[in-house]
Amino acid sequence: MTFLTNFLRSLLVTIIFSFVAPIFLVGGILLLLAVIGYMPGLQALTEASATGILHFLAIFGSGTPLRGLVTIGLTWSFVGALFDTYAYYRCQILRIDS
């Protein structure tokens, strides 16, 4: 019973962190571009970069960058859950063999 509880707890934490990681990554990049945009002469470059990132996110979100970011987050969380499930299974197999 504790194996199932530990597995579900690990899976939930992995899903949450895997969902939040791309959101923080993209948000941090956009925040960094916004801060760099205040430097003289770099406003056009940072604006073009931010626009490109928002267009990239809009591709995955049916025209909405926020929906694209959520879609990428859900995909990362699914992959994280698959990896955590595999790692837990592999740990159980190695524990049985030894």
CSV table of N, CA, C and O in Angstrom, one decimal:
chain,number,residue,atom,x,y,z
A,1,MET,N,0.8,-1.2,0.0
A,1,MET,CA,0.0,0.0,0.0
A,1,MET,C,0.9,1.3,0.0
A,1,MET,O,0.5,2.2,-0.6
A,2,THR,N,2.0,1.2,0.7
A,2,THR,CA,2.8,2.4,0.7
A,2,THR,C,3.5,2.6,-0.6
A,2,THR,O,3.8,3.8,-0.9
A,3,PHE,N,3.7,1.5,-1.4
A,3,PHE,CA,4.3,1.7,-2.7
A,3,PHE,C,3.4,2.5,-3.6
A,3,PHE,O,3.8,3.4,-4.3
A,4,LEU,N,2.1,2.2,-3.5
A,4,LEU,CA,1.1,3.0,-4.4
A,4,LEU,C,1.0,4.4,-3.9
A,4,LEU,O,1.0,5.3,-4.7
A,5,THR,N,1.0,4.7,-2.6
A,5,THR,CA,1.0,6.0,-2.1
A,5,THR,C,2.2,6.8,-2.5
A,5,THR,O,2.1,8.0,-2.9
A,6,ASN,N,3.4,6.2,-2.4
A,6,ASN,CA,4.6,6.9,-2.7
A,6,ASN,C,4.7,7.1,-4.2
A,6,ASN,O,5.1,8.2,-4.7
A,7,PHE,N,4.2,6.2,-5.0
A,7,PHE,CA,4.2,6.4,-6.5
A,7,PHE,C,3.2,7.5,-6.9
A,7,PHE,O,3.6,8.4,-7.7
A,8,LEU,N,2.0,7.5,-6.3
A,8,LEU,CA,1.1,8.6,-6.7
A,8,LEU,C,1.6,10.0,-6.2
A,8,LEU,O,1.4,11.0,-6.9
A,9,ARG,N,2.2,10.0,-5.1
A,9,ARG,CA,2.7,11.3,-4.6
A,9,ARG,C,3.9,11.8,-5.5
A,9,ARG,O,3.9,12.9,-5.9
A,10,SER,N,4.7,10.9,-5.9
A,10,SER,CA,5.8,11.2,-6.8
A,10,SER,C,5.3,11.6,-8.2
A,10,SER,O,5.8,12.6,-8.8
A,11,LEU,N,4.3,10.9,-8.6
A,11,LEU,CA,3.7,11.2,-9.9
A,11,LEU,C,3.0,12.6,-9.9
A,11,LEU,O,3.2,13.4,-10.9
A,12,LEU,N,2.3,12.9,-8.8
A,12,LEU,CA,1.7,14.2,-8.7
A,12,LEU,C,2.7,15.4,-8.7
A,12,LEU,O,2.5,16.4,-9.4
A,13,VAL,N,3.7,15.2,-7.9
A,13,VAL,CA,4.8,16.3,-7.8
A,13,VAL,C,5.5,16.4,-9.2
A,13,VAL,O,5.7,17.6,-9.6
A,14,THR,N,5.7,15.3,-9.9
A,14,THR,CA,6.4,15.4,-11.2
A,14,THR,C,5.5,16.1,-12.2
A,14,THR,O,5.9,16.9,-13.0
A,15,ILE,N,4.2,15.8,-12.2
A,15,ILE,CA,3.2,16.4,-13.1
A,15,ILE,C,3.2,17.9,-12.9
A,15,ILE,O,3.2,18.7,-13.8
A,16,ILE,N,3.1,18.3,-11.6
A,16,ILE,CA,3.0,19.7,-11.3
A,16,ILE,C,4.3,20.5,-11.7
A,16,ILE,O,4.2,21.5,-12.3
A,17,PHE,N,5.4,19.9,-11.3
A,17,PHE,CA,6.7,20.6,-11.7
A,17,PHE,C,6.9,20.6,-13.2
A,17,PHE,O,7.4,21.6,-13.7
A,18,SER,N,6.5,19.6,-13.9
A,18,SER,CA,6.7,19.5,-15.3
A,18,SER,C,5.8,20.5,-16.0
A,18,SER,O,6.1,21.0,-17.1
A,19,PHE,N,4.6,20.8,-15.4
A,19,PHE,CA,3.7,21.7,-16.0
A,19,PHE,C,4.2,23.2,-15.8
A,19,PHE,O,4.1,24.0,-16.7
A,20,VAL,N,4.7,23.4,-14.6
A,20,VAL,CA,5.1,24.8,-14.3
A,20,VAL,C,6.5,25.2,-14.9
A,20,VAL,O,6.7,26.4,-15.2
A,21,ALA,N,7.3,24.2,-15.2
A,21,ALA,CA,8.7,24.5,-15.7
A,21,ALA,C,8.6,25.3,-17.0
A,21,ALA,O,9.3,26.3,-17.1
A,22,PRO,N,7.9,24.9,-18.1
A,22,PRO,CA,7.9,25.7,-19.3
A,22,PRO,C,7.2,27.0,-19.1
A,22,PRO,O,7.6,28.0,-19.8
A,23,ILE,N,6.3,27.1,-18.2
A,23,ILE,CA,5.6,28.4,-18.0
A,23,ILE,C,6.6,29.4,-17.4
A,23,ILE,O,6.7,30.5,-17.8
A,24,PHE,N,7.4,28.9,-16.4
A,24,PHE,CA,8.4,29.8,-15.8
A,24,PHE,C,9.5,30.1,-16.8
A,24,PHE,O,10.0,31.2,-16.8
A,25,LEU,N,9.9,29.1,-17.6
A,25,LEU,CA,10.9,29.4,-18.6
A,25,LEU,C,10.5,30.4,-19.6
A,25,LEU,O,11.3,31.4,-19.9
A,26,VAL,N,9.4,30.3,-20.2
A,26,VAL,CA,8.9,31.3,-21.2
A,26,VAL,C,8.6,32.6,-20.5
A,26,VAL,O,9.0,33.7,-21.1
A,27,GLY,N,8.0,32.6,-19.4
A,27,GLY,CA,7.7,33.8,-18.6
A,27,GLY,C,9.0,34.5,-18.3
A,27,GLY,O,9.1,35.8,-18.4
A,28,GLY,N,10.0,33.8,-17.9
A,28,GLY,CA,11.3,34.4,-17.5
A,28,GLY,C,12.0,35.0,-18.7
A,28,GLY,O,12.6,36.1,-18.7
A,29,ILE,N,11.9,34.3,-19.9
A,29,ILE,CA,12.5,34.9,-21.1
A,29,ILE,C,11.8,36.2,-21.5
A,29,ILE,O,12.4,37.1,-21.9
A,30,LEU,N,10.5,36.1,-21.5
A,30,LEU,CA,9.7,37.4,-21.8
A,30,LEU,C,10.0,38.5,-20.8
A,30,LEU,O,10.1,39.7,-21.3
A,31,LEU,N,10.1,38.2,-19.6
A,31,LEU,CA,10.4,39.2,-18.6
A,31,LEU,C,11.8,39.8,-18.8
A,31,LEU,O,12.0,41.0,-18.7
A,32,LEU,N,12.8,38.9,-19.1
A,32,LEU,CA,14.1,39.4,-19.4
A,32,LEU,C,14.2,40.2,-20.6
A,32,LEU,O,14.8,41.3,-20.7
A,33,LEU,N,13.4,39.9,-21.7
A,33,LEU,CA,13.3,40.7,-22.9
A,33,LEU,C,12.7,42.1,-22.6
A,33,LEU,O,13.1,43.1,-23.1
A,34,ALA,N,11.7,42.1,-21.7
A,34,ALA,CA,11.1,43.3,-21.3
A,34,ALA,C,12.0,44.2,-20.6
A,34,ALA,O,12.0,45.5,-20.8
A,35,VAL,N,12.8,43.7,-19.7
A,35,VAL,CA,13.8,44.5,-19.0
A,35,VAL,C,14.9,45.0,-19.9
A,35,VAL,O,15.3,46.1,-19.8
A,36,ILE,N,15.4,44.1,-20.8
A,36,ILE,CA,16.5,44.5,-21.7
A,36,ILE,C,16.0,45.6,-22.7
A,36,ILE,O,16.7,46.4,-23.1
A,37,GLY,N,14.6,45.5,-22.9
A,37,GLY,CA,14.0,46.5,-23.9
A,37,GLY,C,14.1,48.0,-23.4
A,37,GLY,O,14.0,48.9,-24.2
A,38,TYR,N,14.4,48.2,-22.1
A,38,TYR,CA,14.6,49.5,-21.6
A,38,TYR,C,15.9,50.1,-21.9
A,38,TYR,O,16.1,51.3,-21.7
A,39,MET,N,16.9,49.3,-22.3
A,39,MET,CA,18.2,49.8,-22.7
A,39,MET,C,18.1,50.5,-24.0
A,39,MET,O,17.4,50.0,-24.9
A,40,PRO,N,18.8,51.6,-24.1
A,40,PRO,CA,18.7,52.4,-25.4
A,40,PRO,C,19.3,51.6,-26.6
A,40,PRO,O,20.3,51.0,-26.5
A,41,GLY,N,18.6,51.5,-27.7
A,41,GLY,CA,19.0,50.9,-28.9
A,41,GLY,C,18.7,49.4,-29.0
A,41,GLY,O,18.8,48.8,-30.0
A,42,LEU,N,18.1,48.8,-27.9
A,42,LEU,CA,17.8,47.4,-27.9
A,42,LEU,C,16.3,47.2,-28.0
A,42,LEU,O,15.9,46.0,-28.0
A,43,GLN,N,15.5,48.2,-28.0
A,43,GLN,CA,14.1,48.1,-27.9
A,43,GLN,C,13.5,47.4,-29.1
A,43,GLN,O,12.7,46.5,-29.0
A,44,ALA,N,14.0,47.7,-30.3
A,44,ALA,CA,13.5,47.0,-31.5
A,44,ALA,C,13.8,45.5,-31.5
A,44,ALA,O,13.0,44.7,-31.9
A,45,LEU,N,15.1,45.2,-31.1
A,45,LEU,CA,15.5,43.8,-31.1
A,45,LEU,C,14.7,43.0,-30.1
A,45,LEU,O,14.2,41.9,-30.4
A,46,THR,N,14.5,43.5,-28.9
A,46,THR,CA,13.7,42.8,-27.9
A,46,THR,C,12.3,42.7,-28.2
A,46,THR,O,11.6,41.6,-28.0
A,47,GLU,N,11.7,43.7,-28.9
A,47,GLU,CA,10.3,43.7,-29.3
A,47,GLU,C,10.1,42.6,-30.3
A,47,GLU,O,9.1,41.9,-30.3
A,48,ALA,N,11.0,42.5,-31.3
A,48,ALA,CA,10.9,41.5,-32.3
A,48,ALA,C,11.1,40.1,-31.8
A,48,ALA,O,10.4,39.2,-32.2
A,49,SER,N,12.0,39.9,-30.8
A,49,SER,CA,12.1,38.6,-30.2
A,49,SER,C,10.9,38.2,-29.4
A,49,SER,O,10.5,37.1,-29.5
A,50,ALA,N,10.3,39.1,-28.6
A,50,ALA,CA,9.1,38.8,-27.9
A,50,ALA,C,8.0,38.5,-28.8
A,50,ALA,O,7.2,37.6,-28.5
A,51,THR,N,7.9,39.3,-29.9
A,51,THR,CA,6.8,39.0,-30.9
A,51,THR,C,6.9,37.6,-31.5
A,51,THR,O,6.0,36.9,-31.7
A,52,GLY,N,8.2,37.2,-31.8
A,52,GLY,CA,8.4,35.9,-32.3
A,52,GLY,C,8.0,34.8,-31.4
A,52,GLY,O,7.4,33.8,-31.8
A,53,ILE,N,8.4,35.0,-30.1
A,53,ILE,CA,8.0,34.0,-29.1
A,53,ILE,C,6.5,33.9,-29.0
A,53,ILE,O,5.9,32.8,-28.9
A,54,LEU,N,5.8,35.0,-29.0
A,54,LEU,CA,4.3,35.0,-28.8
A,54,LEU,C,3.7,34.4,-30.1
A,54,LEU,O,2.7,33.7,-29.9
A,55,HIS,N,4.2,34.6,-31.2
A,55,HIS,CA,3.7,34.0,-32.5
A,55,HIS,C,3.9,32.5,-32.4
A,55,HIS,O,3.1,31.7,-32.8
A,56,PHE,N,5.1,32.1,-31.9
A,56,PHE,CA,5.4,30.6,-31.7
A,56,PHE,C,4.4,30.0,-30.8
A,56,PHE,O,3.9,28.9,-31.1
A,57,LEU,N,4.1,30.6,-29.7
A,57,LEU,CA,3.1,30.1,-28.7
A,57,LEU,C,1.7,30.1,-29.3
A,57,LEU,O,0.9,29.2,-29.1
A,58,ALA,N,1.4,31.1,-30.2
A,58,ALA,CA,0.1,31.2,-30.8
A,58,ALA,C,-0.2,30.0,-31.8
A,58,ALA,O,-1.3,29.6,-32.0
A,59,ILE,N,0.9,29.5,-32.3
A,59,ILE,CA,0.8,28.4,-33.3
A,59,ILE,C,0.2,27.2,-32.5
A,59,ILE,O,-0.7,26.5,-33.0
A,60,PHE,N,0.7,26.9,-31.3
A,60,PHE,CA,0.2,25.8,-30.5
A,60,PHE,C,-1.1,26.0,-29.8
A,60,PHE,O,-1.7,25.1,-29.3
A,61,GLY,N,-1.5,27.3,-29.8
A,61,GLY,CA,-2.7,27.6,-29.0
A,61,GLY,C,-3.9,28.1,-29.9
A,61,GLY,O,-4.7,28.8,-29.4
A,62,SER,N,-3.9,27.7,-31.1
A,62,SER,CA,-5.0,28.1,-32.0
A,62,SER,C,-5.2,29.6,-32.1
A,62,SER,O,-6.3,30.1,-32.1
A,63,GLY,N,-4.1,30.3,-32.1
A,63,GLY,CA,-4.1,31.8,-32.2
A,63,GLY,C,-4.0,32.5,-30.9
A,63,GLY,O,-3.9,33.7,-30.9
A,64,THR,N,-4.0,31.9,-29.8
A,64,THR,CA,-3.8,32.5,-28.5
A,64,THR,C,-2.5,32.0,-27.8
A,64,THR,O,-2.3,30.8,-27.6
A,65,PRO,N,-1.6,33.0,-27.5
A,65,PRO,CA,-0.3,32.6,-26.9
A,65,PRO,C,-0.5,31.9,-25.5
A,65,PRO,O,0.2,31.0,-25.2
A,66,LEU,N,-1.5,32.3,-24.7
A,66,LEU,CA,-1.7,31.7,-23.4
A,66,LEU,C,-2.1,30.3,-23.6
A,66,LEU,O,-1.7,29.4,-22.8
A,67,ARG,N,-3.0,30.0,-24.5
A,67,ARG,CA,-3.5,28.6,-24.7
A,67,ARG,C,-2.3,27.8,-25.2
A,67,ARG,O,-2.2,26.6,-24.9
A,68,GLY,N,-1.5,28.4,-26.0
A,68,GLY,CA,-0.3,27.7,-26.5
A,68,GLY,C,0.7,27.3,-25.4
A,68,GLY,O,1.2,26.2,-25.4
A,69,LEU,N,0.8,28.2,-24.5
A,69,LEU,CA,1.7,28.0,-23.3
A,69,LEU,C,1.1,26.9,-22.4
A,69,LEU,O,1.8,26.0,-21.9
A,70,VAL,N,-0.2,26.9,-22.3
A,70,VAL,CA,-0.8,25.8,-21.5
A,70,VAL,C,-0.7,24.5,-22.2
A,70,VAL,O,-0.5,23.4,-21.6
A,71,THR,N,-0.8,24.5,-23.5
A,71,THR,CA,-0.7,23.2,-24.3
A,71,THR,C,0.7,22.7,-24.2
A,71,THR,O,0.9,21.5,-24.0
A,72,ILE,N,1.7,23.5,-24.2
A,72,ILE,CA,3.1,23.1,-24.1
A,72,ILE,C,3.3,22.6,-22.6
A,72,ILE,O,4.0,21.6,-22.4
A,73,GLY,N,2.8,23.2,-21.7
A,73,GLY,CA,2.9,22.8,-20.3
A,73,GLY,C,2.2,21.4,-20.0
A,73,GLY,O,2.8,20.6,-19.3
A,74,LEU,N,1.0,21.2,-20.7
A,74,LEU,CA,0.4,19.9,-20.5
A,74,LEU,C,1.2,18.8,-21.2
A,74,LEU,O,1.3,17.7,-20.7
A,75,THR,N,1.8,19.1,-22.3
A,75,THR,CA,2.6,18.2,-23.0
A,75,THR,C,3.9,17.8,-22.2
A,75,THR,O,4.2,16.6,-22.0
A,76,TRP,N,4.5,18.8,-21.6
A,76,TRP,CA,5.7,18.5,-20.7
A,76,TRP,C,5.3,17.7,-19.5
A,76,TRP,O,6.0,16.9,-19.1
A,77,SER,N,4.1,18.0,-18.9
A,77,SER,CA,3.7,17.3,-17.8
A,77,SER,C,3.4,15.8,-18.1
A,77,SER,O,3.6,14.9,-17.3
A,78,PHE,N,2.8,15.6,-19.3
A,78,PHE,CA,2.6,14.2,-19.7
A,78,PHE,C,3.9,13.4,-19.9
A,78,PHE,O,4.0,12.3,-19.5
A,79,VAL,N,4.9,14.1,-20.5
A,79,VAL,CA,6.1,13.4,-20.7
A,79,VAL,C,6.8,13.2,-19.4
A,79,VAL,O,7.4,12.2,-19.1
A,80,GLY,N,6.7,14.2,-18.5
A,80,GLY,CA,7.3,14.0,-17.1
A,80,GLY,C,6.6,12.8,-16.4
A,80,GLY,O,7.3,12.1,-15.7
A,81,ALA,N,5.3,12.7,-16.5
A,81,ALA,CA,4.6,11.6,-15.9
A,81,ALA,C,5.0,10.3,-16.5
A,81,ALA,O,5.2,9.3,-15.8
A,82,LEU,N,5.2,10.2,-17.8
A,82,LEU,CA,5.7,9.0,-18.4
A,82,LEU,C,7.1,8.6,-17.9
A,82,LEU,O,7.4,7.5,-17.6
A,83,PHE,N,8.0,9.6,-17.8
A,83,PHE,CA,9.3,9.4,-17.3
A,83,PHE,C,9.3,8.9,-15.9
A,83,PHE,O,10.0,8.0,-15.5
A,84,ASP,N,8.5,9.5,-15.1
A,84,ASP,CA,8.4,9.2,-13.7
A,84,ASP,C,7.9,7.7,-13.5
A,84,ASP,O,8.4,7.0,-12.7
A,85,THR,N,6.9,7.4,-14.3
A,85,THR,CA,6.3,6.0,-14.3
A,85,THR,C,7.4,5.0,-14.7
A,85,THR,O,7.5,4.0,-14.0
A,86,TYR,N,8.2,5.3,-15.7
A,86,TYR,CA,9.2,4.4,-16.1
A,86,TYR,C,10.3,4.3,-15.1
A,86,TYR,O,10.8,3.2,-14.8
A,87,ALA,N,10.7,5.4,-14.5
A,87,ALA,CA,11.7,5.4,-13.4
A,87,ALA,C,11.3,4.6,-12.2
A,87,ALA,O,12.0,3.8,-11.6
A,88,TYR,N,10.0,4.7,-11.8
A,88,TYR,CA,9.5,4.0,-10.7
A,88,TYR,C,9.4,2.5,-11.0
A,88,TYR,O,9.8,1.6,-10.2
A,89,TYR,N,9.0,2.2,-12.2
A,89,TYR,CA,8.9,0.8,-12.7
A,89,TYR,C,10.3,0.2,-12.7
A,89,TYR,O,10.5,-0.9,-12.2
A,90,ARG,N,11.3,0.9,-13.2
A,90,ARG,CA,12.6,0.4,-13.3
A,90,ARG,C,13.2,0.2,-11.9
A,90,ARG,O,13.9,-0.8,-11.7
A,91,CYS,N,12.9,1.1,-11.0
A,91,CYS,CA,13.4,0.9,-9.6
A,91,CYS,C,12.8,-0.3,-9.0
A,91,CYS,O,13.5,-1.0,-8.2
A,92,GLN,N,11.5,-0.6,-9.2
A,92,GLN,CA,10.9,-1.8,-8.7
A,92,GLN,C,11.6,-3.1,-9.3
A,92,GLN,O,11.8,-4.0,-8.5
A,93,ILE,N,11.8,-3.1,-10.5
A,93,ILE,CA,12.5,-4.2,-11.2
A,93,ILE,C,13.9,-4.4,-10.6
A,93,ILE,O,14.2,-5.6,-10.3
A,94,LEU,N,14.6,-3.4,-10.4
A,94,LEU,CA,16.0,-3.5,-9.9
A,94,LEU,C,15.9,-4.0,-8.4
A,94,LEU,O,16.8,-4.7,-8.0
A,95,ARG,N,14.9,-3.5,-7.7
A,95,ARG,CA,14.8,-4.0,-6.3
A,95,ARG,C,14.4,-5.5,-6.2
A,95,ARG,O,14.9,-6.2,-5.3
A,96,ILE,N,13.6,-6.0,-7.1
A,96,ILE,CA,13.2,-7.4,-7.1
A,96,ILE,C,14.4,-8.2,-7.5
A,96,ILE,O,14.7,-9.3,-6.9
A,97,ASP,N,15.2,-7.8,-8.5
A,97,ASP,CA,16.4,-8.6,-8.9
A,97,ASP,C,17.5,-8.7,-7.9
A,97,ASP,O,18.3,-9.7,-7.9
A,98,SER,N,17.6,-7.7,-7.0
A,98,SER,CA,18.8,-7.8,-6.1
A,98,SER,C,18.4,-8.4,-4.8
A,98,SER,O,17.4,-9.0,-4.5
